[in-house]
Coordinates of C-alpha atoms in Angstrom, one line a residue:
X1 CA 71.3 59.4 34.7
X2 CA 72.9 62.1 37.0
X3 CA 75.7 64.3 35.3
X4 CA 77.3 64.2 38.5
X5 CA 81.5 63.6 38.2
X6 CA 84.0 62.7 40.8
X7 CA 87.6 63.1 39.9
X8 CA 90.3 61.8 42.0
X9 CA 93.7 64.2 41.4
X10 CA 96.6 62.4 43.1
X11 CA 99.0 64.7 43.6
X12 CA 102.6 65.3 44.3
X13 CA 101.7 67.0 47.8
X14 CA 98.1 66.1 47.9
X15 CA 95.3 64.5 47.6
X16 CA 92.0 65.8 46.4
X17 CA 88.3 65.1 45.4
X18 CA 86.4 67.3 43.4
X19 CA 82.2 66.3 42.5
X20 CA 81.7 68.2 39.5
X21 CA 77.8 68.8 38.3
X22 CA 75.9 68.1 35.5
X23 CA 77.2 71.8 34.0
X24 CA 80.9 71.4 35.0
X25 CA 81.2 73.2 38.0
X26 CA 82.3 72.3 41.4
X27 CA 79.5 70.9 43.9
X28 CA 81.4 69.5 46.5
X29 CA 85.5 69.1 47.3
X30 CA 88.2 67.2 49.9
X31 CA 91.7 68.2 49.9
X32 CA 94.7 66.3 52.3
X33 CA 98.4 66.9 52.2
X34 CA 100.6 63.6 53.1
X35 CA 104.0 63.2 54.3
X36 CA 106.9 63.5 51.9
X37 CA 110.5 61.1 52.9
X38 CA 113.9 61.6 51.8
X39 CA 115.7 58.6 53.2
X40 CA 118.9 60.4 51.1
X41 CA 120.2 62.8 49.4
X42 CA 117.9 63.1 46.1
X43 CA 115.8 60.5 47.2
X44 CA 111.8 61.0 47.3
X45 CA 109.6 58.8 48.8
X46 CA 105.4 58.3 49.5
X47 CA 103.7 56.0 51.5
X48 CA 101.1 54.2 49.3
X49 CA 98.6 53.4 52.8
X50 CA 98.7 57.2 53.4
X51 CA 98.4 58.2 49.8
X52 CA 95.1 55.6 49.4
X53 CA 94.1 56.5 53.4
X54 CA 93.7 60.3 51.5
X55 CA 91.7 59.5 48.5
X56 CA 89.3 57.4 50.2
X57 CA 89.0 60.1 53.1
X58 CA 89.0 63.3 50.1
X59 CA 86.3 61.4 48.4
X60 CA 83.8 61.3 51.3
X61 CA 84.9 65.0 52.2
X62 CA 83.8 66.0 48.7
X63 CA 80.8 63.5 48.3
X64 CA 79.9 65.2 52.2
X65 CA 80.2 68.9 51.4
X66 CA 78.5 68.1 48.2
X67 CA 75.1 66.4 50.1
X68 CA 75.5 64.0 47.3
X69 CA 75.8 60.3 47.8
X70 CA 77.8 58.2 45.7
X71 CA 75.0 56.4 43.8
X72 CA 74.4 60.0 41.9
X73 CA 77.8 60.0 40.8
X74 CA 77.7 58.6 37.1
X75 CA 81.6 58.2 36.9
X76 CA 84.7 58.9 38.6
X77 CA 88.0 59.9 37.0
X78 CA 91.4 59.5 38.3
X79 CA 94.6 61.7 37.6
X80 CA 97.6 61.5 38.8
X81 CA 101.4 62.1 39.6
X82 CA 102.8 60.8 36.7
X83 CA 106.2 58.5 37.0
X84 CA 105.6 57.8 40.6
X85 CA 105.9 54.0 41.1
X86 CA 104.3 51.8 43.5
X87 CA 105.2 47.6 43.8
X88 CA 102.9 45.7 45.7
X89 CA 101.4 42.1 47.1
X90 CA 99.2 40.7 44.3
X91 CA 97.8 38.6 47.4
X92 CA 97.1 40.9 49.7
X93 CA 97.7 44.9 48.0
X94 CA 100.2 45.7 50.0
X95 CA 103.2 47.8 48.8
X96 CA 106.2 46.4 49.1
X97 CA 108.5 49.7 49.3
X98 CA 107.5 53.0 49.7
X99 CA 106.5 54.8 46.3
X100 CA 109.6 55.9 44.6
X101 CA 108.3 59.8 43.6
X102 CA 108.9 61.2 40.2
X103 CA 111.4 63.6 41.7
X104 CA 113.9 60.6 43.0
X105 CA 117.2 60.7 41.5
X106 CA 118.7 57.7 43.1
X107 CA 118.9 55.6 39.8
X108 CA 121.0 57.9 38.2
X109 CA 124.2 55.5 38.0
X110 CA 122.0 52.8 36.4
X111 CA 121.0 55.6 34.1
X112 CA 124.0 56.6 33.6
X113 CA 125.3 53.0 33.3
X114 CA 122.9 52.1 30.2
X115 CA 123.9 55.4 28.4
X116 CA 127.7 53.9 28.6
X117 CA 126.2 51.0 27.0
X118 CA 124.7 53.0 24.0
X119 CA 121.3 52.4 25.3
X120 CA 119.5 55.6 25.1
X121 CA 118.4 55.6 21.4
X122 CA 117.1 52.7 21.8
X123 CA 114.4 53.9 24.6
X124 CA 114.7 57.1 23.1
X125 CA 113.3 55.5 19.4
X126 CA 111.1 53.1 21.6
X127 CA 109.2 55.5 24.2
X128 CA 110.2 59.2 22.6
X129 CA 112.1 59.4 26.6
X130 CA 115.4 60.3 27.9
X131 CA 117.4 57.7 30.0
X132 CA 116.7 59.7 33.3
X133 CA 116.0 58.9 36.7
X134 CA 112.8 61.0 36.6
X135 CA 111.0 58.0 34.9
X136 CA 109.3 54.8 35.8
X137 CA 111.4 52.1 34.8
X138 CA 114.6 52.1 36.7
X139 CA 112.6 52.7 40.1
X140 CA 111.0 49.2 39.2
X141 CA 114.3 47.9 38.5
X142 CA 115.7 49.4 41.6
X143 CA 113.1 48.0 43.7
X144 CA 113.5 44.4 42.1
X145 CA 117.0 44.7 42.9
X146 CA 117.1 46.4 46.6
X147 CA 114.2 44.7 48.1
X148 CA 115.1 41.0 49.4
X149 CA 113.8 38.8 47.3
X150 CA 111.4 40.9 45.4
X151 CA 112.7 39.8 41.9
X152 CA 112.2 36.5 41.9
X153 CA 108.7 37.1 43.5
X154 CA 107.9 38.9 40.6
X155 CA 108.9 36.0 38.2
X156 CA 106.9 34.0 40.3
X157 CA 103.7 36.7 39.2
X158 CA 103.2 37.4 43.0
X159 CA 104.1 40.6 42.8
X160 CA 102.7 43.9 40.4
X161 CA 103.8 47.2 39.1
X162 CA 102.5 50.2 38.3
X163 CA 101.8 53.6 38.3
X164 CA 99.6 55.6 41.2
X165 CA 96.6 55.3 39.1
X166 CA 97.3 51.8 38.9
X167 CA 97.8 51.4 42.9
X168 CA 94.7 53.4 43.4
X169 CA 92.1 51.3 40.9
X170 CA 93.2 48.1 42.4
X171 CA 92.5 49.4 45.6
X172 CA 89.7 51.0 44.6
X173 CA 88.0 47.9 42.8
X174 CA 89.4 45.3 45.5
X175 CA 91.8 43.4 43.5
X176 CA 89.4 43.0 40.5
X177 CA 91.3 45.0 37.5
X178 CA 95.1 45.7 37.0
X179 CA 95.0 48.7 34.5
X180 CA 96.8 51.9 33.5
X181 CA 95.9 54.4 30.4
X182 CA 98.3 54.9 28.0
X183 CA 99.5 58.4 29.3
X184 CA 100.6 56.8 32.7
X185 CA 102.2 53.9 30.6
X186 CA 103.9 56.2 27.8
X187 CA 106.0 57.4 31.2
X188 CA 107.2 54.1 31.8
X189 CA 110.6 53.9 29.9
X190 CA 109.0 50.5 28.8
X191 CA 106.0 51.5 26.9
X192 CA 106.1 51.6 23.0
X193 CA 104.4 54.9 22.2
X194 CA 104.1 53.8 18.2
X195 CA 103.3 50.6 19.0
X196 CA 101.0 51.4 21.3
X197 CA 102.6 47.8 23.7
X198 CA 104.6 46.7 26.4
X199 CA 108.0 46.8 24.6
X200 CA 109.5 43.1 25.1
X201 CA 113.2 44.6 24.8
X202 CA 113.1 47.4 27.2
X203 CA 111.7 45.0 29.6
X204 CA 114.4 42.4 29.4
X205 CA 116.8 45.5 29.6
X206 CA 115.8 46.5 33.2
X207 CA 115.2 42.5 33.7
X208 CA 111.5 43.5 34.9
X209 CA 108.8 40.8 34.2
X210 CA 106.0 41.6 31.8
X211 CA 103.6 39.5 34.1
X212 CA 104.1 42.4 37.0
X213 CA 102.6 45.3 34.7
X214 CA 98.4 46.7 34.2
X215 CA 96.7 46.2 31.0
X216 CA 97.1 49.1 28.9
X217 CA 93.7 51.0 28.2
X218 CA 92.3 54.1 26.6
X219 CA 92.1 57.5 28.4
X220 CA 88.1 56.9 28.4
X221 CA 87.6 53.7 29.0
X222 CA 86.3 50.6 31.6
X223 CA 88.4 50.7 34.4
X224 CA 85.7 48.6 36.8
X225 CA 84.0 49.7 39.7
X226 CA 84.7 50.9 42.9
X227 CA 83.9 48.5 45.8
X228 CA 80.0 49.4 47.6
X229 CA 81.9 49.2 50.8
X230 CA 84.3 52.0 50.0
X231 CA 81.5 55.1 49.9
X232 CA 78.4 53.2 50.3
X233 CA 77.4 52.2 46.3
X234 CA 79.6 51.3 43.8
X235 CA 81.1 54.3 41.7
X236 CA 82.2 53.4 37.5
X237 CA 86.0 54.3 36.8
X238 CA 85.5 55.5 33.7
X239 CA 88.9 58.4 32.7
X240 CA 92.5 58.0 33.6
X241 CA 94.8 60.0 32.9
X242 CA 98.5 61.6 33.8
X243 CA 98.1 65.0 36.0
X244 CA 99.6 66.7 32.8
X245 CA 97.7 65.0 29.6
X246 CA 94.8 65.6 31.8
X247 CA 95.6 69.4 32.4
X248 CA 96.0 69.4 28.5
X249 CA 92.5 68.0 28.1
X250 CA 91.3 70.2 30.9
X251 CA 92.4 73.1 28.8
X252 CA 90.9 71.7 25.6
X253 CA 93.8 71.4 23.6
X254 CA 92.7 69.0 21.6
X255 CA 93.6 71.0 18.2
X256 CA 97.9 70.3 16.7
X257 CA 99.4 73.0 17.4
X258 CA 97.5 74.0 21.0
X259 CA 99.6 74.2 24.0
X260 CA 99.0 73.8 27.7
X261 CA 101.5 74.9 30.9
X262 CA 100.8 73.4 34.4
X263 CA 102.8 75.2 37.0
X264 CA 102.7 73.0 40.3
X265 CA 105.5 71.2 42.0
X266 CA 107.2 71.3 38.8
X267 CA 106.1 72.7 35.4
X268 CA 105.1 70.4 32.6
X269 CA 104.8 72.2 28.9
X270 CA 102.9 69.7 26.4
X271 CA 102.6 71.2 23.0
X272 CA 99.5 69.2 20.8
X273 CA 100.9 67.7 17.4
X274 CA 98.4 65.8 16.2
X275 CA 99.2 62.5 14.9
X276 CA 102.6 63.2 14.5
X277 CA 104.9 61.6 16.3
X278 CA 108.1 63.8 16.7
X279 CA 111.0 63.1 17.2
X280 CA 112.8 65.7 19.1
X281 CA 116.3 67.1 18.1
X282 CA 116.6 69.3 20.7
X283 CA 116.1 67.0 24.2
X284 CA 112.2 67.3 24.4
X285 CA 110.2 64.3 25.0
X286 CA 107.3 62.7 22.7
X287 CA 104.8 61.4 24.8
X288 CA 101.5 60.4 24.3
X289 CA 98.9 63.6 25.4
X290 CA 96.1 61.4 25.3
X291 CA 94.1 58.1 22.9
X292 CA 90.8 57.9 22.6
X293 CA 88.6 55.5 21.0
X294 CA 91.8 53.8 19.9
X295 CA 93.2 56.9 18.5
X296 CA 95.8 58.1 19.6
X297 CA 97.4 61.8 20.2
X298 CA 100.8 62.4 20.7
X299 CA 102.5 65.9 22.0
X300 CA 106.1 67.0 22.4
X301 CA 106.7 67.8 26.0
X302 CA 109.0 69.7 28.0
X303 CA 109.9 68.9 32.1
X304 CA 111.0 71.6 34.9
X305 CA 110.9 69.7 37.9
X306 CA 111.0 72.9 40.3
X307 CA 108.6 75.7 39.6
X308 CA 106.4 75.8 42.3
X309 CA 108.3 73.9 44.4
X310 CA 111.0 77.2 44.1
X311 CA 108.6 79.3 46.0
X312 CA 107.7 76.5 48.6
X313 CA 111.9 77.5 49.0
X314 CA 111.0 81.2 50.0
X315 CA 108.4 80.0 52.3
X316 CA 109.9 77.2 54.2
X317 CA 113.5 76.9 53.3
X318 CA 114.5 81.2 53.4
X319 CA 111.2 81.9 55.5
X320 CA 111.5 85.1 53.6
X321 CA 107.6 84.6 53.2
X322 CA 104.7 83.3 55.3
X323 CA 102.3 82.2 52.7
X324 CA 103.1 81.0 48.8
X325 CA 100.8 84.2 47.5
X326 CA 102.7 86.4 48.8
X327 CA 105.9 85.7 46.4
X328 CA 104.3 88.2 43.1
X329 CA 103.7 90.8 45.6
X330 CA 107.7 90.9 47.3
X331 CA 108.8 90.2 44.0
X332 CA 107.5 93.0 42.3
X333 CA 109.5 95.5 45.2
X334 CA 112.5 94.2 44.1
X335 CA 115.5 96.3 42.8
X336 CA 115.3 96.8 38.7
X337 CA 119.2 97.3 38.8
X338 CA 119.8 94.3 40.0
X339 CA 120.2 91.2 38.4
X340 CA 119.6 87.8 40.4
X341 CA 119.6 84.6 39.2
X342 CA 118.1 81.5 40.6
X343 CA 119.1 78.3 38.9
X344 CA 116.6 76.0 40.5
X345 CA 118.4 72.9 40.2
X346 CA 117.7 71.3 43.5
X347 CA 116.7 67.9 41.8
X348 CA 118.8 68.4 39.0
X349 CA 117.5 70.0 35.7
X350 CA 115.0 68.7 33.5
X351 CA 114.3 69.3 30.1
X352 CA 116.1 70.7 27.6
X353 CA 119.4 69.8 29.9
X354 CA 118.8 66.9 31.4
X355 CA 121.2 67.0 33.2
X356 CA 121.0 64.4 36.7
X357 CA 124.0 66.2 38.6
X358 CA 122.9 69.6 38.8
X359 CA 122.3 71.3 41.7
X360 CA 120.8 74.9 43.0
X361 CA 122.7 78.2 42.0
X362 CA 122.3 81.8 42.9
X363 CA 124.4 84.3 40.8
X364 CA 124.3 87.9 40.4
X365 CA 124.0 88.6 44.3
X366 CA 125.1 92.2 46.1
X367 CA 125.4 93.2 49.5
X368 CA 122.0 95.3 48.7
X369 CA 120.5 91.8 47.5
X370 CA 117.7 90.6 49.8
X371 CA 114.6 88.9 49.9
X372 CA 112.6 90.7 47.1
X373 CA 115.4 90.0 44.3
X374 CA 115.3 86.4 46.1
X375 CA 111.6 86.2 45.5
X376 CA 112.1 87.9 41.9
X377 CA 114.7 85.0 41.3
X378 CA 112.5 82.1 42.4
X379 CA 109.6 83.2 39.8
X380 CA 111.6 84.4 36.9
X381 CA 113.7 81.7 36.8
X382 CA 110.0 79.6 36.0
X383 CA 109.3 81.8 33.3
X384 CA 113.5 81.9 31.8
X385 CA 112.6 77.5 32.2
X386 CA 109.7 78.1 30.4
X387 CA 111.0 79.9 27.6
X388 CA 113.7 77.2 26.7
X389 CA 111.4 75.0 26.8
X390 CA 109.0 76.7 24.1
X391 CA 112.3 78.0 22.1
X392 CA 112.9 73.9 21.7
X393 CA 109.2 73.5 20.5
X394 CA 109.3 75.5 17.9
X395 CA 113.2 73.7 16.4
X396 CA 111.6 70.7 16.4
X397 CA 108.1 70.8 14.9
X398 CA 107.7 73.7 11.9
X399 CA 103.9 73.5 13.0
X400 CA 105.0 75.2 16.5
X401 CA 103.7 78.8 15.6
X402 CA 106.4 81.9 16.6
X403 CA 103.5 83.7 18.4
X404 CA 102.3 80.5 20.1
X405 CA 99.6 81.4 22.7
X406 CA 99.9 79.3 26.4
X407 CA 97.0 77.8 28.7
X408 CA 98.3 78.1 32.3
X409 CA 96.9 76.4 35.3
X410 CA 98.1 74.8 38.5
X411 CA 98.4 77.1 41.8
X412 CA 101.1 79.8 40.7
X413 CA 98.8 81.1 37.6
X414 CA 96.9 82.7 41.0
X415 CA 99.6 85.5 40.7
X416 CA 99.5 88.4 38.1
X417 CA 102.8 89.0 38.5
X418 CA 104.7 86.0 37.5
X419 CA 101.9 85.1 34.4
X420 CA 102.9 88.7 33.4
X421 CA 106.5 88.2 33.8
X422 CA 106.0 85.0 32.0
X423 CA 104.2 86.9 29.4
X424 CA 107.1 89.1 29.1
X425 CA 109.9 86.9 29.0
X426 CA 108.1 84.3 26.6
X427 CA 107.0 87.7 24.5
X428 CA 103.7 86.1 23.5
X429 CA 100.4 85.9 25.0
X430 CA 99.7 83.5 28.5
X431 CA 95.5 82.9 28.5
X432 CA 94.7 81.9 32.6
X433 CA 90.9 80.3 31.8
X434 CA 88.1 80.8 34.7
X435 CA 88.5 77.3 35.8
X436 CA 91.6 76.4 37.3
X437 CA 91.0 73.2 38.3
X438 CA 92.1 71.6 34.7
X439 CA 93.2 68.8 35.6
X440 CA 90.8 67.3 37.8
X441 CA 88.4 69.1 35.3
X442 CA 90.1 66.8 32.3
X443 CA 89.8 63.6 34.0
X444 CA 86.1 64.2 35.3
X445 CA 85.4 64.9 31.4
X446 CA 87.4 61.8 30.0
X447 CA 84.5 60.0 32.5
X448 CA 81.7 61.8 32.0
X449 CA 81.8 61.7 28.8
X450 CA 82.7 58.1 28.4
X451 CA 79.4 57.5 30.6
X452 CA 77.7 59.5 28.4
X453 CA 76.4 62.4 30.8
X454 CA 79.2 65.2 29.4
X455 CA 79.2 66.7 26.0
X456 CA 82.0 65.8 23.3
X457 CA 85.3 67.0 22.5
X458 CA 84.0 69.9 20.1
X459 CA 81.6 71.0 22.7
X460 CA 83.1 70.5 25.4
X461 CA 86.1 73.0 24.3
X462 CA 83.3 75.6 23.6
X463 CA 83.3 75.7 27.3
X464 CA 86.6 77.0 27.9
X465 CA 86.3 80.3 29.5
X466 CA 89.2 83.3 29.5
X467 CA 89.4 84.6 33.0
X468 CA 92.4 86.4 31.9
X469 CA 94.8 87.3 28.6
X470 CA 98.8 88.4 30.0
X471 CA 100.4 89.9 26.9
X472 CA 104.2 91.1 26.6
X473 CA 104.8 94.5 27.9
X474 CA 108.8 94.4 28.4
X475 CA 111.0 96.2 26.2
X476 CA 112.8 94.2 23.6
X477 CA 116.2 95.3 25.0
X478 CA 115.4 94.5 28.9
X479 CA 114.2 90.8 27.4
X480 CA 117.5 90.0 25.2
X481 CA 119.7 91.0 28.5
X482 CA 117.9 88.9 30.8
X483 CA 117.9 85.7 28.6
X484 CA 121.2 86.2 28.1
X485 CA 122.0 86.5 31.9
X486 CA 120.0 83.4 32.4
X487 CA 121.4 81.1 30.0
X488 CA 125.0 82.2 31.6
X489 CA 123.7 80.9 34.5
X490 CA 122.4 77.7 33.5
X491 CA 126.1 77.1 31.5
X492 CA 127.9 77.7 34.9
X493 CA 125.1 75.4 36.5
X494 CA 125.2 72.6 34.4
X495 CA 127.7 69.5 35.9
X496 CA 129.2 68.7 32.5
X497 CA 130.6 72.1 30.7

């Protein structure tokens, strides 16, 4: 059989198709942006045709540039924007809303509301998640409830639920399977991580019906087939997984204790603990990084929602730059006497705050202040996010080593600057692999190796390639006085002090 791979990575932004080859490297690739709405103030909205218009259209790009047809490809493997939720027509597929986007903060009242009513440690206990907009739950809910008559449809079973991988494989197999993995479900709010189950309680909480939501499979697992018509023969799904669990995979951290950083949009910091399921003292989340042959794996994760998304500021927001790559080099011209903070709070802030109501702050500013300490801001402030999050990693699991060494990928790694700066401010090592492409690269392996054509775990890790090692160069001193200037930032930030 052909070792050839296709991952579809659904992105936040993007859409793209990658055919990887028999020895894991890229034959063939198709990349689209699509439109992103804000009907409101922190509202975030896709259109599901547009988002499925792209992966179809990626897919031939990649398949094209590849000169590969799809009856070489042994498997396809989907990842995707995690949270994002679609409801649709069981009938006829369409949605019937636009996607509510992981970066939507309209349900923060009827978070808010169930806090009031003592609910978090119950979904806390339940899903190892925080009662916050940023998950899947209370968009269902709030689509049930806004769209006219969607909730009793849904009673009725004429409606589903799910995730964008979920969207995508009943799309992509023409009705026949309604499936998630159970990364994309442990993102729910309504998923029972221990359990490993649909959590009958949670459900009746946000009144959604069971009957809406996809079987729950393995990472590496059946998933169907894609219809002939689609690309010309019919293609195995064979690997789901969440962008992040499969950046974690992509990176090979399949060892406790092995950590993985994806700096896209957002950042997403998932720190591998084995079998143990911890439970977080310090506002992390426990999540599931990935199950496989009914095993499963859990990690302790920590959210940024703007870390990429910062410099897409500079660029379009400020136009103090042209292109994204050119953010390391402004930076690094940037005043050393001054001392500019960026509190990227534009969605609110993620973990370890949590905190809904939070908005964008810049303190420190001068009249000599100008667009390199802007720039210098903007990618520090990813590395200061960064470093709470791994300060809260090692409080709550005694396994999390002090001298902890990170996998980066995602587009910002691209810049020596800020993986030295986030060397520096982190003071231990940041490892940037060859491959950047981990998370299409983790879900291409999660199918590949389910069809048999792609090595193992074990040997599959021996493949991970250093491109680059970023170890701490700033002085002790310089380090203590900028933490501290950041963290009297975030405490003038945050909406409840």
């Amino acid at each position: 059989m052909s070792g050839f791979v296709l991952a579809i990575d659904q992105g936040t932004t993007s859409t793209r198709a990658i055919l990887f080859d028999g020895e894991m490297t890229i034959a063939g690739s198709g990349q689209k942006e699509f439109a992103q709405h804000y009907p409101a103030s922190g509202w975030v909205e896709h259109d599901p045709e547009e988002i499925w218009a792209s992966v179809v259209t990626t897919v031939k790009a990649a398949l094209r540039k590849a000169g590969r047809k799809a009856s070489e490809v042994a498997a396809l493997g989907i990842t995707n924007q995690r949270e994002t939720i679609v409801v649709w027509d069981r009938a006829t597929g369409k949605p019937i809303h636009n996607a509510i986007v992981w970066q939507d903060r309209r349900t923060a009242p009827l978070c808010q509301k169930l806090k009031k009513q003592g609910l978090e440690k119950t979904f806390t206990r339940k899903t190892g998640l925080l009662l916050d907009p940023y998950f899947s739950g209370t968009k269902i809910a709030w689509i049930l409830d806004k769209v006219k008559g969607a909730r009793k449809r849904a009673e009725m079973g004429e409606l589903l639920a799910g995730t964008i991988d979920s969207f995508l494989i009943w799309r992509l197999t023409g009705g026949k399977v309604h499936a998630t993995d159970a990364t994309n479900a442990s993102r729910t709010l309504v998923y029972n991580i221990r359990e490993n189950a649909w959590d009958d309680e949670l459900l009746a909480i946000l009144r959604i019906p069971a009957r809406m939501l996809p079987q729950v499979k393995d990472c590496a697992d059946d998933f169907g087939s894609t219809e002939k018509s689609l690309f010309g023969a019919e293609i195995r799904i064979l690997g789901v997984a969440g962008d992040q669990h499969a950046a974690t995979i992509g990176q090979a951290c399949f060892e406790p204790g092995m950590m993985k950083s994806t700096y896209g949009t957002g950042c997403f910091a998932l720190l591998n603990t084995g079998g143990d399921l911890v439970r977080s003292k310090n506002r992390l989340l426990t999540t599931i990084a990935y199950r496989l042959n009914g095993k499963t794996t859990y990690a302790l994760e920590g959210s940024i929602f703007i870390a990429g998304a910062a410099v897409q500021w500079l660029r379009d927001g400020l136009k103090v730059i042209g292109k994204a790559e050119q953010s390391g080099k402004l930076a690094a011209t940037a005043d050393p006497t001054q001392n500019v903070y960026l509190v990227p709070a534009f969605v609110g802030l993620g973990a370890p705050h949590w905190d809904a109501d939070a908005r964008g702050a810049i303190f420190g500013l001068t009249r000599n202040s100008g667009p390199a300490e802007f720039a210098r801001a903007a990618l520090e402030s990813v590395a200061f996010q960064t470093c709470d999050l791994l300060d809260a990693m090692r409080k709550d699991w005694k396994e999390a080593s002090a001298k902890t060494v990170l996998r980066v990928d995602g587009g910002m790694v691209a810049s020596d600057w800020t993986m030295q700066r986030l060397a520096d401010i982190l003071d231990a090592p940041v490892d940037r692999p060859t491959i950047l492409e981990t998370t299409a690269l983790g879900a291409a392996w999660l199918a590949g190796s389910q069809a048999g054509v792609w090595p193992a775990a074990g040997t599959f890790a021996k493949k991970w390639v250093l491109e680059r090692r970023f170890k701490p160069e700033m002085d002790t001193s310089v380090r203590a006085a900028k933490l501290a200037g950041w963290r009297d930032a975030i405490r003038r930030t945050l909406s409840t002090q």
